[in-house]
Coordinates of C-alpha atoms in Angstrom, one line a residue:
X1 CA -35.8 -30.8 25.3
X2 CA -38.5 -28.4 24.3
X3 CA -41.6 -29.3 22.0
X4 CA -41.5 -26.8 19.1
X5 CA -44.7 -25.0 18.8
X6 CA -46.6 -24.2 15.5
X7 CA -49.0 -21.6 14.3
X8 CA -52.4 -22.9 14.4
X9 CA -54.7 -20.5 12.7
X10 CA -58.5 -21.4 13.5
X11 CA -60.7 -22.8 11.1
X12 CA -57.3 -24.0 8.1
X13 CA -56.8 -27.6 7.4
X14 CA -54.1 -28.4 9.4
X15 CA -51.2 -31.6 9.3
X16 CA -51.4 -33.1 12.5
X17 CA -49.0 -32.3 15.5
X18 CA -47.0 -35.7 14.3
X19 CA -46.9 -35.1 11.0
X20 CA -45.1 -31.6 11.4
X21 CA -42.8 -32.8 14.1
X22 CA -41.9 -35.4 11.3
X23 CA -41.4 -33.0 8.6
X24 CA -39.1 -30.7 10.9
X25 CA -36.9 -33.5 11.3
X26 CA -36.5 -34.6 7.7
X27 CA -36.3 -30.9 6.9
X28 CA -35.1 -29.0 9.1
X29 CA -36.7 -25.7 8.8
X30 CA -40.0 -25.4 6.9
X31 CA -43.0 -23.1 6.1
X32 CA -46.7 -22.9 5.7
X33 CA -48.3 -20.4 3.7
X34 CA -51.9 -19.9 4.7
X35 CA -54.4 -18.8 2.8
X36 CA -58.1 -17.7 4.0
X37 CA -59.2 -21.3 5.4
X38 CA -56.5 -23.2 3.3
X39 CA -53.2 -24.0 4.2
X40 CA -50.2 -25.5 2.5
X41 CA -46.9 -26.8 4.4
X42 CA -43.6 -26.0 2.0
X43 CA -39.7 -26.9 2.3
X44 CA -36.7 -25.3 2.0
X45 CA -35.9 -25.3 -2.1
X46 CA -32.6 -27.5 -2.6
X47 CA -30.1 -26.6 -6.0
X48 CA -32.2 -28.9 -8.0
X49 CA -35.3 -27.6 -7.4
X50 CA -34.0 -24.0 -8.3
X51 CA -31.9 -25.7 -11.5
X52 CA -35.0 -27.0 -12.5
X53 CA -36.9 -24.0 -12.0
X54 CA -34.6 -22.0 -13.8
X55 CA -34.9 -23.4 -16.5
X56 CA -38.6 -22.5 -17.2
X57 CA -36.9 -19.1 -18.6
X58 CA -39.2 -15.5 -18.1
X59 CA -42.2 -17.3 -17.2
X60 CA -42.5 -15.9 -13.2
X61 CA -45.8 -18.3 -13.3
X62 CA -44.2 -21.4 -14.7
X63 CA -40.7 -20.2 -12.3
X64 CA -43.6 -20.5 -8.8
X65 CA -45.4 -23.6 -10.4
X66 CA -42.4 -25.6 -10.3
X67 CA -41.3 -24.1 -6.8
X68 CA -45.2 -25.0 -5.3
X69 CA -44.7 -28.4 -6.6
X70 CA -40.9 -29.4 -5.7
X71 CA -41.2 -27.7 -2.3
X72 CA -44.8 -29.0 -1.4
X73 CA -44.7 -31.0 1.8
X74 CA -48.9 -31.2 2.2
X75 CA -51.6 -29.0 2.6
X76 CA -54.9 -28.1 0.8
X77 CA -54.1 -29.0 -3.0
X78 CA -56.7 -26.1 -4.1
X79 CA -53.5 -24.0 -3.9
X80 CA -52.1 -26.0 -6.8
X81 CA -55.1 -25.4 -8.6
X82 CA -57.4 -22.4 -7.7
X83 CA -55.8 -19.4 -9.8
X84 CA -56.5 -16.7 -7.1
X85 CA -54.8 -19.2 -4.7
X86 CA -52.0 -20.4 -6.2
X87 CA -51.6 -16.5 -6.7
X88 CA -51.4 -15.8 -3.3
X89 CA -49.2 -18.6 -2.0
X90 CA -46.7 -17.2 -5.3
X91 CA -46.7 -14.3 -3.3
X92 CA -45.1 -15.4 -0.3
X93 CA -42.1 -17.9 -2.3
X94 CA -39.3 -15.3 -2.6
X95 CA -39.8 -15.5 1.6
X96 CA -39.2 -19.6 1.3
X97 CA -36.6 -18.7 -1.3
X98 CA -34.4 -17.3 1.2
X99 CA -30.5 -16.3 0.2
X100 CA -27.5 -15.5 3.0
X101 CA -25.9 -12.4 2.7
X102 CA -22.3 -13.1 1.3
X103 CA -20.1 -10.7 1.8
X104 CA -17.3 -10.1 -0.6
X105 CA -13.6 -9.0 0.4
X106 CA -11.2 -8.1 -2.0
X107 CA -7.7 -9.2 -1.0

């Protein structure tokens, strides 16, 4: 069986080794969006997240608020609440947001 490896950038707050093998097997698949020295560790949005989301209307801030939060596995919580942070980390959610292509066939 091979041991998954993960991005370590020097100097970012980091989850430990156990704590990331823990969330890839709750998970599956999950992200970490880091940011200068800070770091935050974010899964896969599920429907409800995205229902809930949605319903925030034309507000793109409130939309990748409620993404941050319902996604947020750990990390530095400045990225919650340091503007130019929480900015950047926005930035990077249509990347966790991720869609299949469908491909439709008319019969």
């Amino acid at each position: 069986m091979n041991t998954p490896t993960y991005k370590v950038v020097e100097g970012t707050s980091t989850a430990s080794p156990e704590q990331l093998e823990e969330w890839k097997a709750t998970h599956g698949e999950f992200f970490g969006i880091v940011i200068e020295d800070k770091v935050c560790y974010l899964k896969k949005p599920d429907r409800k997240a995205l229902s809930f989301a949605s319903q925030v209307g034309s507000d793109p801030m409130k939309f990748n608020e409620v993404i941050l939060k319902n996604c947020w596995l750990g990390g530095d919580e400045d990225i919650l609440t340091n503007d130019s942070l929480f900015l950047a980390a926005s930035s990077k959610l249509d990347q966790v947001i991720e869609f299949k292509k469908a491909e439709l066939v008319k019969y």
